[in-house]
Amino acid sequence: MMQQTDQPLASSTTNEAAWKLHPQLLADSIPVTELPICAVRLLDDARFPWILLIPRIAGLTQWLDMPQDIAHQVLDEVNEAQQVLQQIFTPIRINVAAIGNRVDQLHIHCVARFSNDAAWPDVVWGHGTRQPYNPLDR
């Protein structure tokens, strides 16, 4: 299960102090927790269990720009997010992607998929109209 950390990133390595969440990600998602490298957020679309992981590294737009040790830790955090989705929702598939065409700040999508979901078997991006969670369900 994802555990919140009390140990922030080393600012000298990642410039976390200068990091800010992209306004679009802020508007479209709900905070869940902070892992050692990534902010974890729930995309505010009740049609899909959809987690976003955003490395708290200022100016980061591409996975390949991370130092290798940080990239490995981000991958571990992505895998942890997938495990949580699997345990809670038991999907038939988990889609993982870092696209960045509309929001250039590196963020990784982990989406639990089901054969009866609103987009199956197509991708979730750009499919239909987002349905925000009821505030009581967040």
mmCIF file of N, CA and C in Angstrom:
data_model
loop_
_atom_site.group_PDB
_atom_site.id
_atom_site.type_symbol
_atom_site.label_atom_id
_atom_site.label_comp_id
_atom_site.label_asym_id
_atom_site.label_seq_id
_atom_site.Cartn_x
_atom_site.Cartn_y
_atom_site.Cartn_z
ATOM 1 N N MET A 1 0.843 -1.169 0.000
ATOM 2 C CA MET A 1 0.000 0.000 0.000
ATOM 3 C C MET A 1 0.893 1.238 0.000
ATOM 4 N N MET A 2 0.482 2.280 -0.682
ATOM 5 C CA MET A 2 1.284 3.492 -0.755
ATOM 6 C C MET A 2 1.410 4.111 0.628
ATOM 7 N N GLN A 3 2.613 4.426 0.985
ATOM 8 C CA GLN A 3 2.874 5.013 2.284
ATOM 9 C C GLN A 3 3.368 6.434 2.104
ATOM 10 N N GLN A 4 2.805 7.335 2.887
ATOM 11 C CA GLN A 4 3.270 8.706 2.864
ATOM 12 C C GLN A 4 4.659 8.747 3.466
ATOM 13 N N THR A 5 5.471 9.650 2.963
ATOM 14 C CA THR A 5 6.835 9.743 3.459
ATOM 15 C C THR A 5 7.041 11.036 4.225
ATOM 16 N N ASP A 6 7.885 10.968 5.226
ATOM 17 C CA ASP A 6 8.298 12.164 5.944
ATOM 18 C C ASP A 6 9.655 12.634 5.453
ATOM 19 N N GLN A 7 10.221 11.907 4.500
ATOM 20 C CA GLN A 7 11.540 12.244 3.991
ATOM 21 C C GLN A 7 11.417 12.815 2.586
ATOM 22 N N PRO A 8 11.515 14.148 2.442
ATOM 23 C CA PRO A 8 11.388 14.748 1.118
ATOM 24 C C PRO A 8 12.608 14.454 0.258
ATOM 25 N N LEU A 9 12.463 14.734 -1.010
ATOM 26 C CA LEU A 9 13.589 14.614 -1.933
ATOM 27 C C LEU A 9 14.742 15.490 -1.478
ATOM 28 N N ALA A 10 15.927 15.082 -1.834
ATOM 29 C CA ALA A 10 17.089 15.925 -1.575
ATOM 30 C C ALA A 10 17.043 17.090 -2.553
ATOM 31 N N SER A 11 16.841 18.288 -2.057
ATOM 32 C CA SER A 11 16.690 19.450 -2.930
ATOM 33 C C SER A 11 17.893 19.675 -3.823
ATOM 34 N N SER A 12 19.070 19.325 -3.360
ATOM 35 C CA SER A 12 20.260 19.544 -4.177
ATOM 36 C C SER A 12 20.244 18.687 -5.435
ATOM 37 N N THR A 13 19.627 17.517 -5.363
ATOM 38 C CA THR A 13 19.568 16.620 -6.512
ATOM 39 C C THR A 13 18.440 16.985 -7.454
ATOM 40 N N THR A 14 17.315 17.417 -6.922
ATOM 41 C CA THR A 14 16.115 17.537 -7.736
ATOM 42 C C THR A 14 15.542 18.939 -7.828
ATOM 43 N N ASN A 15 16.023 19.871 -7.037
ATOM 44 C CA ASN A 15 15.490 21.228 -7.028
ATOM 45 C C ASN A 15 14.003 21.225 -6.673
ATOM 46 N N GLU A 16 13.633 20.390 -5.698
ATOM 47 C CA GLU A 16 12.232 20.262 -5.299
ATOM 48 C C GLU A 16 11.650 21.590 -4.830
ATOM 49 N N ALA A 17 12.454 22.441 -4.211
ATOM 50 C CA ALA A 17 11.949 23.713 -3.701
ATOM 51 C C ALA A 17 11.357 24.565 -4.818
ATOM 52 N N ALA A 18 11.865 24.438 -6.037
ATOM 53 C CA ALA A 18 11.368 25.215 -7.172
ATOM 54 C C ALA A 18 10.224 24.516 -7.904
ATOM 55 N N TRP A 19 9.915 23.286 -7.513
ATOM 56 C CA TRP A 19 8.885 22.506 -8.204
ATOM 57 C C TRP A 19 7.497 23.035 -7.889
ATOM 58 N N LYS A 20 6.671 23.133 -8.925
ATOM 59 C CA LYS A 20 5.263 23.490 -8.758
ATOM 60 C C LYS A 20 4.442 22.597 -9.663
ATOM 61 N N LEU A 21 3.296 22.181 -9.180
ATOM 62 C CA LEU A 21 2.396 21.360 -9.971
ATOM 63 C C LEU A 21 1.792 22.197 -11.094
ATOM 64 N N HIS A 22 1.798 21.651 -12.293
ATOM 65 C CA HIS A 22 1.218 22.328 -13.456
ATOM 66 C C HIS A 22 -0.249 22.670 -13.161
ATOM 67 N N PRO A 23 -0.698 23.872 -13.524
ATOM 68 C CA PRO A 23 -2.076 24.284 -13.222
ATOM 69 C C PRO A 23 -3.144 23.329 -13.767
ATOM 70 N N GLN A 24 -2.909 22.728 -14.924
ATOM 71 C CA GLN A 24 -3.898 21.798 -15.479
ATOM 72 C C GLN A 24 -4.008 20.537 -14.631
ATOM 73 N N LEU A 25 -2.861 20.025 -14.167
ATOM 74 C CA LEU A 25 -2.883 18.851 -13.293
ATOM 75 C C LEU A 25 -3.550 19.183 -11.961
ATOM 76 N N LEU A 26 -3.283 20.370 -11.462
ATOM 77 C CA LEU A 26 -3.907 20.819 -10.216
ATOM 78 C C LEU A 26 -5.425 20.879 -10.367
ATOM 79 N N ALA A 27 -5.894 21.404 -11.494
ATOM 80 C CA ALA A 27 -7.330 21.559 -11.731
ATOM 81 C C ALA A 27 -8.037 20.228 -11.968
ATOM 82 N N ASP A 28 -7.334 19.268 -12.561
ATOM 83 C CA ASP A 28 -7.967 18.016 -12.996
ATOM 84 C C ASP A 28 -7.830 16.859 -12.017
ATOM 85 N N SER A 29 -7.167 17.075 -10.877
ATOM 86 C CA SER A 29 -6.890 15.938 -10.005
ATOM 87 C C SER A 29 -7.002 16.310 -8.532
ATOM 88 N N ILE A 30 -7.018 15.263 -7.718
ATOM 89 C CA ILE A 30 -7.216 15.382 -6.277
ATOM 90 C C ILE A 30 -5.985 14.797 -5.582
ATOM 91 N N PRO A 31 -5.402 15.503 -4.600
ATOM 92 C CA PRO A 31 -4.221 14.955 -3.931
ATOM 93 C C PRO A 31 -4.538 13.676 -3.158
ATOM 94 N N VAL A 32 -3.592 12.722 -3.224
ATOM 95 C CA VAL A 32 -3.727 11.457 -2.502
ATOM 96 C C VAL A 32 -2.650 11.355 -1.432
ATOM 97 N N THR A 33 -1.376 11.427 -1.839
ATOM 98 C CA THR A 33 -0.264 11.311 -0.899
ATOM 99 C C THR A 33 1.003 11.809 -1.588
ATOM 100 N N GLU A 34 2.075 11.808 -0.841
ATOM 101 C CA GLU A 34 3.404 12.135 -1.360
ATOM 102 C C GLU A 34 4.295 10.930 -1.120
ATOM 103 N N LEU A 35 4.924 10.455 -2.165
ATOM 104 C CA LEU A 35 5.932 9.404 -2.054
ATOM 105 C C LEU A 35 7.302 10.077 -2.063
ATOM 106 N N PRO A 36 8.386 9.336 -1.870
ATOM 107 C CA PRO A 36 9.698 9.983 -1.819
ATOM 108 C C PRO A 36 10.025 10.859 -3.035
ATOM 109 N N ILE A 37 9.607 10.471 -4.228
ATOM 110 C CA ILE A 37 9.897 11.267 -5.421
ATOM 111 C C ILE A 37 8.641 11.917 -5.983
ATOM 112 N N CYS A 38 7.548 11.203 -6.013
ATOM 113 C CA CYS A 38 6.349 11.649 -6.728
ATOM 114 C C CYS A 38 5.235 12.150 -5.815
ATOM 115 N N ALA A 39 4.550 13.176 -6.315
ATOM 116 C CA ALA A 39 3.242 13.527 -5.778
ATOM 117 C C ALA A 39 2.258 12.557 -6.416
ATOM 118 N N VAL A 40 1.333 12.035 -5.628
ATOM 119 C CA VAL A 40 0.347 11.082 -6.133
ATOM 120 C C VAL A 40 -1.016 11.756 -6.081
ATOM 121 N N ARG A 41 -1.714 11.722 -7.225
ATOM 122 C CA ARG A 41 -3.015 12.377 -7.332
ATOM 123 C C ARG A 41 -4.001 11.453 -8.039
ATOM 124 N N LEU A 42 -5.266 11.625 -7.739
ATOM 125 C CA LEU A 42 -6.350 10.893 -8.377
ATOM 126 C C LEU A 42 -6.945 11.793 -9.443
ATOM 127 N N LEU A 43 -6.977 11.324 -10.697
ATOM 128 C CA LEU A 43 -7.629 12.111 -11.734
ATOM 129 C C LEU A 43 -9.116 12.181 -11.398
ATOM 130 N N ASP A 44 -9.671 13.372 -11.453
ATOM 131 C CA ASP A 44 -11.058 13.590 -11.047
ATOM 132 C C ASP A 44 -12.012 13.175 -12.170
ATOM 133 N N ASP A 45 -12.066 11.870 -12.410
ATOM 134 C CA ASP A 45 -12.964 11.292 -13.409
ATOM 135 C C ASP A 45 -13.450 9.951 -12.868
ATOM 136 N N ALA A 46 -14.667 9.930 -12.383
ATOM 137 C CA ALA A 46 -15.209 8.744 -11.719
ATOM 138 C C ALA A 46 -15.415 7.565 -12.662
ATOM 139 N N ARG A 47 -15.265 7.759 -13.960
ATOM 140 C CA ARG A 47 -15.430 6.651 -14.904
ATOM 141 C C ARG A 47 -14.280 5.660 -14.837
ATOM 142 N N PHE A 48 -13.114 6.118 -14.377
ATOM 143 C CA PHE A 48 -11.919 5.277 -14.391
ATOM 144 C C PHE A 48 -11.123 5.456 -13.095
ATOM 145 N N PRO A 49 -10.688 4.379 -12.433
ATOM 146 C CA PRO A 49 -9.702 4.509 -11.351
ATOM 147 C C PRO A 49 -8.366 4.913 -11.994
ATOM 148 N N TRP A 50 -7.921 6.143 -11.746
ATOM 149 C CA TRP A 50 -6.843 6.738 -12.534
ATOM 150 C C TRP A 50 -5.929 7.527 -11.604
ATOM 151 N N ILE A 51 -4.727 7.042 -11.441
ATOM 152 C CA ILE A 51 -3.737 7.687 -10.581
ATOM 153 C C ILE A 51 -2.709 8.406 -11.446
ATOM 154 N N LEU A 52 -2.314 9.583 -11.004
ATOM 155 C CA LEU A 52 -1.215 10.322 -11.621
ATOM 156 C C LEU A 52 -0.057 10.355 -10.639
ATOM 157 N N LEU A 53 1.141 10.103 -11.126
ATOM 158 C CA LEU A 53 2.353 10.273 -10.332
ATOM 159 C C LEU A 53 3.164 11.373 -10.996
ATOM 160 N N ILE A 54 3.511 12.392 -10.227
ATOM 161 C CA ILE A 54 4.233 13.531 -10.769
ATOM 162 C C ILE A 54 5.537 13.687 -9.996
ATOM 163 N N PRO A 55 6.677 13.384 -10.631
ATOM 164 C CA PRO A 55 7.957 13.576 -9.935
ATOM 165 C C PRO A 55 8.125 15.047 -9.540
ATOM 166 N N ARG A 56 8.489 15.272 -8.290
ATOM 167 C CA ARG A 56 8.661 16.637 -7.783
ATOM 168 C C ARG A 56 10.061 17.139 -8.128
ATOM 169 N N ILE A 57 10.269 17.344 -9.427
ATOM 170 C CA ILE A 57 11.554 17.814 -9.937
ATOM 171 C C ILE A 57 11.260 18.984 -10.866
ATOM 172 N N ALA A 58 11.718 20.161 -10.502
ATOM 173 C CA ALA A 58 11.423 21.364 -11.284
ATOM 174 C C ALA A 58 11.925 21.232 -12.717
ATOM 175 N N GLY A 59 11.063 21.612 -13.663
ATOM 176 C CA GLY A 59 11.440 21.658 -15.069
ATOM 177 C C GLY A 59 11.479 20.319 -15.780
ATOM 178 N N LEU A 60 11.128 19.236 -15.112
ATOM 179 C CA LEU A 60 11.227 17.906 -15.714
ATOM 180 C C LEU A 60 10.083 17.683 -16.702
ATOM 181 N N THR A 61 10.437 17.373 -17.949
ATOM 182 C CA THR A 61 9.426 17.116 -18.966
ATOM 183 C C THR A 61 9.547 15.729 -19.591
ATOM 184 N N GLN A 62 10.700 15.089 -19.495
ATOM 185 C CA GLN A 62 10.905 13.788 -20.123
ATOM 186 C C GLN A 62 11.534 12.828 -19.119
ATOM 187 N N TRP A 63 11.109 11.585 -19.185
ATOM 188 C CA TRP A 63 11.656 10.552 -18.306
ATOM 189 C C TRP A 63 13.170 10.470 -18.468
ATOM 190 N N LEU A 64 13.650 10.552 -19.691
ATOM 191 C CA LEU A 64 15.085 10.373 -19.955
ATOM 192 C C LEU A 64 15.951 11.478 -19.363
ATOM 193 N N ASP A 65 15.348 12.555 -18.909
ATOM 194 C CA ASP A 65 16.111 13.647 -18.300
ATOM 195 C C ASP A 65 16.383 13.434 -16.812
ATOM 196 N N MET A 66 15.814 12.388 -16.230
ATOM 197 C CA MET A 66 16.059 12.108 -14.813
ATOM 198 C C MET A 66 17.379 11.380 -14.641
ATOM 199 N N PRO A 67 18.102 11.669 -13.571
ATOM 200 C CA PRO A 67 19.260 10.832 -13.253
ATOM 201 C C PRO A 67 18.785 9.386 -13.088
ATOM 202 N N GLN A 68 19.628 8.441 -13.448
ATOM 203 C CA GLN A 68 19.232 7.037 -13.469
ATOM 204 C C GLN A 68 18.708 6.547 -12.122
ATOM 205 N N ASP A 69 19.348 6.954 -11.026
ATOM 206 C CA ASP A 69 18.885 6.479 -9.720
ATOM 207 C C ASP A 69 17.489 7.012 -9.391
ATOM 208 N N ILE A 70 17.215 8.255 -9.771
ATOM 209 C CA ILE A 70 15.885 8.833 -9.546
ATOM 210 C C ILE A 70 14.862 8.146 -10.451
ATOM 211 N N ALA A 71 15.228 7.905 -11.708
ATOM 212 C CA ALA A 71 14.321 7.228 -12.651
ATOM 213 C C ALA A 71 13.938 5.842 -12.142
ATOM 214 N N HIS A 72 14.895 5.141 -11.570
ATOM 215 C CA HIS A 72 14.593 3.814 -11.017
ATOM 216 C C HIS A 72 13.628 3.923 -9.843
ATOM 217 N N GLN A 73 13.820 4.938 -9.018
ATOM 218 C CA GLN A 73 12.923 5.112 -7.878
ATOM 219 C C GLN A 73 11.516 5.493 -8.355
ATOM 220 N N VAL A 74 11.428 6.334 -9.395
ATOM 221 C CA VAL A 74 10.116 6.681 -9.954
ATOM 222 C C VAL A 74 9.434 5.424 -10.488
ATOM 223 N N LEU A 75 10.185 4.572 -11.179
ATOM 224 C CA LEU A 75 9.617 3.318 -11.676
ATOM 225 C C LEU A 75 9.095 2.463 -10.520
ATOM 226 N N ASP A 76 9.835 2.411 -9.425
ATOM 227 C CA ASP A 76 9.365 1.672 -8.246
ATOM 228 C C ASP A 76 8.043 2.253 -7.733
ATOM 229 N N GLU A 77 7.927 3.581 -7.744
ATOM 230 C CA GLU A 77 6.703 4.224 -7.272
ATOM 231 C C GLU A 77 5.543 3.963 -8.235
ATOM 232 N N VAL A 78 5.814 3.941 -9.535
ATOM 233 C CA VAL A 78 4.790 3.597 -10.527
ATOM 234 C C VAL A 78 4.320 2.161 -10.299
ATOM 235 N N ASN A 79 5.249 1.262 -10.065
ATOM 236 C CA ASN A 79 4.884 -0.131 -9.795
ATOM 237 C C ASN A 79 4.051 -0.247 -8.521
ATOM 238 N N GLU A 80 4.395 0.534 -7.516
ATOM 239 C CA GLU A 80 3.621 0.533 -6.274
ATOM 240 C C GLU A 80 2.191 1.015 -6.538
ATOM 241 N N ALA A 81 2.049 2.052 -7.353
ATOM 242 C CA ALA A 81 0.713 2.551 -7.704
ATOM 243 C C ALA A 81 -0.091 1.482 -8.436
ATOM 244 N N GLN A 82 0.563 0.763 -9.338
ATOM 245 C CA GLN A 82 -0.128 -0.313 -10.054
ATOM 246 C C GLN A 82 -0.589 -1.404 -9.089
ATOM 247 N N GLN A 83 0.255 -1.743 -8.135
ATOM 248 C CA GLN A 83 -0.112 -2.769 -7.155
ATOM 249 C C GLN A 83 -1.327 -2.339 -6.338
ATOM 250 N N VAL A 84 -1.371 -1.065 -5.968
ATOM 251 C CA VAL A 84 -2.516 -0.553 -5.209
ATOM 252 C C VAL A 84 -3.785 -0.643 -6.054
ATOM 253 N N LEU A 85 -3.708 -0.206 -7.313
ATOM 254 C CA LEU A 85 -4.873 -0.307 -8.195
ATOM 255 C C LEU A 85 -5.322 -1.761 -8.340
ATOM 256 N N GLN A 86 -4.362 -2.663 -8.502
ATOM 257 C CA GLN A 86 -4.684 -4.084 -8.663
ATOM 258 C C GLN A 86 -5.379 -4.633 -7.417
ATOM 259 N N GLN A 87 -4.859 -4.294 -6.240
ATOM 260 C CA GLN A 87 -5.426 -4.807 -4.990
ATOM 261 C C GLN A 87 -6.825 -4.256 -4.722
ATOM 262 N N ILE A 88 -7.031 -2.985 -5.017
ATOM 263 C CA ILE A 88 -8.313 -2.357 -4.694
ATOM 264 C C ILE A 88 -9.389 -2.672 -5.733
ATOM 265 N N PHE A 89 -9.031 -2.619 -7.019
ATOM 266 C CA PHE A 89 -10.043 -2.686 -8.074
ATOM 267 C C PHE A 89 -10.066 -3.996 -8.867
ATOM 268 N N THR A 90 -9.009 -4.790 -8.807
ATOM 269 C CA THR A 90 -8.893 -6.035 -9.570
ATOM 270 C C THR A 90 -9.249 -5.837 -11.050
ATOM 271 N N PRO A 91 -8.568 -4.913 -11.718
ATOM 272 C CA PRO A 91 -8.857 -4.685 -13.140
ATOM 273 C C PRO A 91 -8.312 -5.824 -14.006
ATOM 274 N N ILE A 92 -8.748 -5.862 -15.255
ATOM 275 C CA ILE A 92 -8.180 -6.859 -16.166
ATOM 276 C C ILE A 92 -6.887 -6.343 -16.795
ATOM 277 N N ARG A 93 -6.669 -5.026 -16.704
ATOM 278 C CA ARG A 93 -5.463 -4.431 -17.263
ATOM 279 C C ARG A 93 -5.208 -3.107 -16.562
ATOM 280 N N ILE A 94 -3.945 -2.732 -16.463
ATOM 281 C CA ILE A 94 -3.588 -1.398 -15.979
ATOM 282 C C ILE A 94 -2.775 -0.732 -17.080
ATOM 283 N N ASN A 95 -3.297 0.384 -17.582
ATOM 284 C CA ASN A 95 -2.576 1.151 -18.595
ATOM 285 C C ASN A 95 -1.642 2.120 -17.890
ATOM 286 N N VAL A 96 -0.394 2.158 -18.331
ATOM 287 C CA VAL A 96 0.608 3.075 -17.777
ATOM 288 C C VAL A 96 1.180 3.874 -18.937
ATOM 289 N N ALA A 97 1.210 5.203 -18.769
ATOM 290 C CA ALA A 97 1.722 6.038 -19.859
ATOM 291 C C ALA A 97 2.231 7.368 -19.324
ATOM 292 N N ALA A 98 3.214 7.897 -20.024
ATOM 293 C CA ALA A 98 3.706 9.257 -19.793
ATOM 294 C C ALA A 98 3.694 9.922 -21.163
ATOM 295 N N ILE A 99 2.654 10.676 -21.448
ATOM 296 C CA ILE A 99 2.459 11.202 -22.800
ATOM 297 C C ILE A 99 2.990 12.631 -22.914
ATOM 298 N N GLY A 100 2.401 13.565 -22.208
ATOM 299 C CA GLY A 100 2.928 14.917 -22.153
ATOM 300 C C GLY A 100 2.651 15.808 -23.344
ATOM 301 N N ASN A 101 1.722 15.454 -24.206
ATOM 302 C CA ASN A 101 1.439 16.303 -25.364
ATOM 303 C C ASN A 101 0.690 17.570 -24.988
ATOM 304 N N ARG A 102 -0.174 17.506 -24.008
ATOM 305 C CA ARG A 102 -0.957 18.675 -23.597
ATOM 306 C C ARG A 102 -0.371 19.356 -22.362
ATOM 307 N N VAL A 103 0.188 18.577 -21.462
ATOM 308 C CA VAL A 103 0.824 19.099 -20.242
ATOM 309 C C VAL A 103 2.258 18.607 -20.262
ATOM 310 N N ASP A 104 3.198 19.530 -20.416
ATOM 311 C CA ASP A 104 4.590 19.103 -20.596
ATOM 312 C C ASP A 104 5.284 18.682 -19.306
ATOM 313 N N GLN A 105 4.747 19.005 -18.143
ATOM 314 C CA GLN A 105 5.348 18.540 -16.892
ATOM 315 C C GLN A 105 5.228 17.018 -16.844
ATOM 316 N N LEU A 106 6.353 16.332 -16.611
ATOM 317 C CA LEU A 106 6.312 14.874 -16.591
ATOM 318 C C LEU A 106 5.321 14.386 -15.545
ATOM 319 N N HIS A 107 4.392 13.568 -16.001
ATOM 320 C CA HIS A 107 3.433 12.912 -15.117
ATOM 321 C C HIS A 107 3.127 11.555 -15.723
ATOM 322 N N ILE A 108 2.940 10.580 -14.858
ATOM 323 C CA ILE A 108 2.725 9.210 -15.296
ATOM 324 C C ILE A 108 1.305 8.808 -14.917
ATOM 325 N N HIS A 109 0.573 8.323 -15.916
ATOM 326 C CA HIS A 109 -0.798 7.860 -15.729
ATOM 327 C C HIS A 109 -0.788 6.372 -15.413
ATOM 328 N N CYS A 110 -1.545 5.958 -14.416
ATOM 329 C CA CYS A 110 -1.810 4.543 -14.134
ATOM 330 C C CYS A 110 -3.331 4.419 -14.066
ATOM 331 N N VAL A 111 -3.903 3.710 -15.042
ATOM 332 C CA VAL A 111 -5.353 3.644 -15.178
ATOM 333 C C VAL A 111 -5.814 2.193 -15.104
ATOM 334 N N ALA A 112 -6.670 1.890 -14.140
ATOM 335 C CA ALA A 112 -7.256 0.552 -14.037
ATOM 336 C C ALA A 112 -8.336 0.426 -15.106
ATOM 337 N N ARG A 113 -8.267 -0.667 -15.872
ATOM 338 C CA ARG A 113 -9.198 -0.854 -17.002
ATOM 339 C C ARG A 113 -10.023 -2.121 -16.836
ATOM 340 N N PHE A 114 -11.229 -2.032 -17.364
ATOM 341 C CA PHE A 114 -12.189 -3.124 -17.287
ATOM 342 C C PHE A 114 -12.870 -3.271 -18.642
ATOM 343 N N SER A 115 -13.276 -4.481 -18.984
ATOM 344 C CA SER A 115 -13.908 -4.701 -20.289
ATOM 345 C C SER A 115 -15.246 -3.984 -20.422
ATOM 346 N N ASN A 116 -15.817 -3.538 -19.314
ATOM 347 C CA ASN A 116 -17.086 -2.810 -19.364
ATOM 348 C C ASN A 116 -16.924 -1.321 -19.063
ATOM 349 N N ASP A 117 -15.675 -0.796 -19.081
ATOM 350 C CA ASP A 117 -15.527 0.634 -18.794
ATOM 351 C C ASP A 117 -15.921 1.468 -20.016
ATOM 352 N N ALA A 118 -16.075 2.759 -19.800
ATOM 353 C CA ALA A 118 -16.618 3.669 -20.813
ATOM 354 C C ALA A 118 -15.783 3.760 -22.086
ATOM 355 N N ALA A 119 -14.524 3.380 -22.043
ATOM 356 C CA ALA A 119 -13.661 3.532 -23.216
ATOM 357 C C ALA A 119 -13.187 2.208 -23.807
ATOM 358 N N TRP A 120 -13.427 1.108 -23.109
ATOM 359 C CA TRP A 120 -12.870 -0.184 -23.523
ATOM 360 C C TRP A 120 -13.285 -0.537 -24.943
ATOM 361 N N PRO A 121 -12.419 -1.064 -25.775
ATOM 362 C CA PRO A 121 -11.010 -1.393 -25.544
ATOM 363 C C PRO A 121 -10.066 -0.259 -25.943
ATOM 364 N N ASP A 122 -10.613 0.906 -26.237
ATOM 365 C CA ASP A 122 -9.790 2.037 -26.664
ATOM 366 C C ASP A 122 -9.090 2.685 -25.471
ATOM 367 N N VAL A 123 -8.215 3.625 -25.767
ATOM 368 C CA VAL A 123 -7.529 4.360 -24.704
ATOM 369 C C VAL A 123 -8.508 5.318 -24.030
ATOM 370 N N VAL A 124 -8.213 5.710 -22.813
ATOM 371 C CA VAL A 124 -9.097 6.598 -22.062
ATOM 372 C C VAL A 124 -8.918 8.064 -22.441
ATOM 373 N N TRP A 125 -7.762 8.406 -22.966
ATOM 374 C CA TRP A 125 -7.468 9.801 -23.263
ATOM 375 C C TRP A 125 -8.380 10.320 -24.365
ATOM 376 N N GLY A 126 -9.053 11.433 -24.075
ATOM 377 C CA GLY A 126 -9.917 12.058 -25.062
ATOM 378 C C GLY A 126 -11.218 11.318 -25.312
ATOM 379 N N HIS A 127 -11.558 10.383 -24.464
ATOM 380 C CA HIS A 127 -12.763 9.586 -24.674
ATOM 381 C C HIS A 127 -13.898 10.114 -23.797
ATOM 382 N N GLY A 128 -14.899 10.691 -24.416
ATOM 383 C CA GLY A 128 -16.076 11.143 -23.684
ATOM 384 C C GLY A 128 -15.805 12.351 -22.806
ATOM 385 N N THR A 129 -16.749 12.627 -21.945
ATOM 386 C CA THR A 129 -16.670 13.776 -21.046
ATOM 387 C C THR A 129 -16.345 13.297 -19.639
ATOM 388 N N ARG A 130 -15.377 13.962 -19.053
ATOM 389 C CA ARG A 130 -14.975 13.617 -17.693
ATOM 390 C C ARG A 130 -16.163 13.763 -16.752
ATOM 391 N N GLN A 131 -16.284 12.835 -15.818
ATOM 392 C CA GLN A 131 -17.344 12.864 -14.813
ATOM 393 C C GLN A 131 -16.693 13.000 -13.440
ATOM 394 N N PRO A 132 -16.641 14.220 -12.901
ATOM 395 C CA PRO A 132 -15.981 14.425 -11.608
ATOM 396 C C PRO A 132 -16.602 13.567 -10.507
ATOM 397 N N TYR A 133 -15.758 13.194 -9.565
ATOM 398 C CA TYR A 133 -16.225 12.448 -8.400
ATOM 399 C C TYR A 133 -17.173 13.312 -7.578
ATOM 400 N N ASN A 134 -18.131 12.672 -6.943
ATOM 401 C CA ASN A 134 -18.948 13.329 -5.946
ATOM 402 C C ASN A 134 -17.993 13.700 -4.808
ATOM 403 N N PRO A 135 -18.037 14.927 -4.310
ATOM 404 C CA PRO A 135 -17.106 15.316 -3.236
ATOM 405 C C PRO A 135 -17.120 14.370 -2.035
ATOM 406 N N LEU A 136 -18.233 13.712 -1.769
ATOM 407 C CA LEU A 136 -18.309 12.781 -0.643
ATOM 408 C C LEU A 136 -17.594 11.466 -0.926
ATOM 409 N N ASP A 137 -17.323 11.176 -2.196
ATOM 410 C CA ASP A 137 -16.657 9.929 -2.581
ATOM 411 C C ASP A 137 -15.144 10.067 -2.706
ATOM 412 N N ARG A 138 -14.628 11.246 -2.568
ATOM 413 C CA ARG A 138 -13.197 11.479 -2.790
ATOM 414 C C ARG A 138 -12.360 10.850 -1.723
#
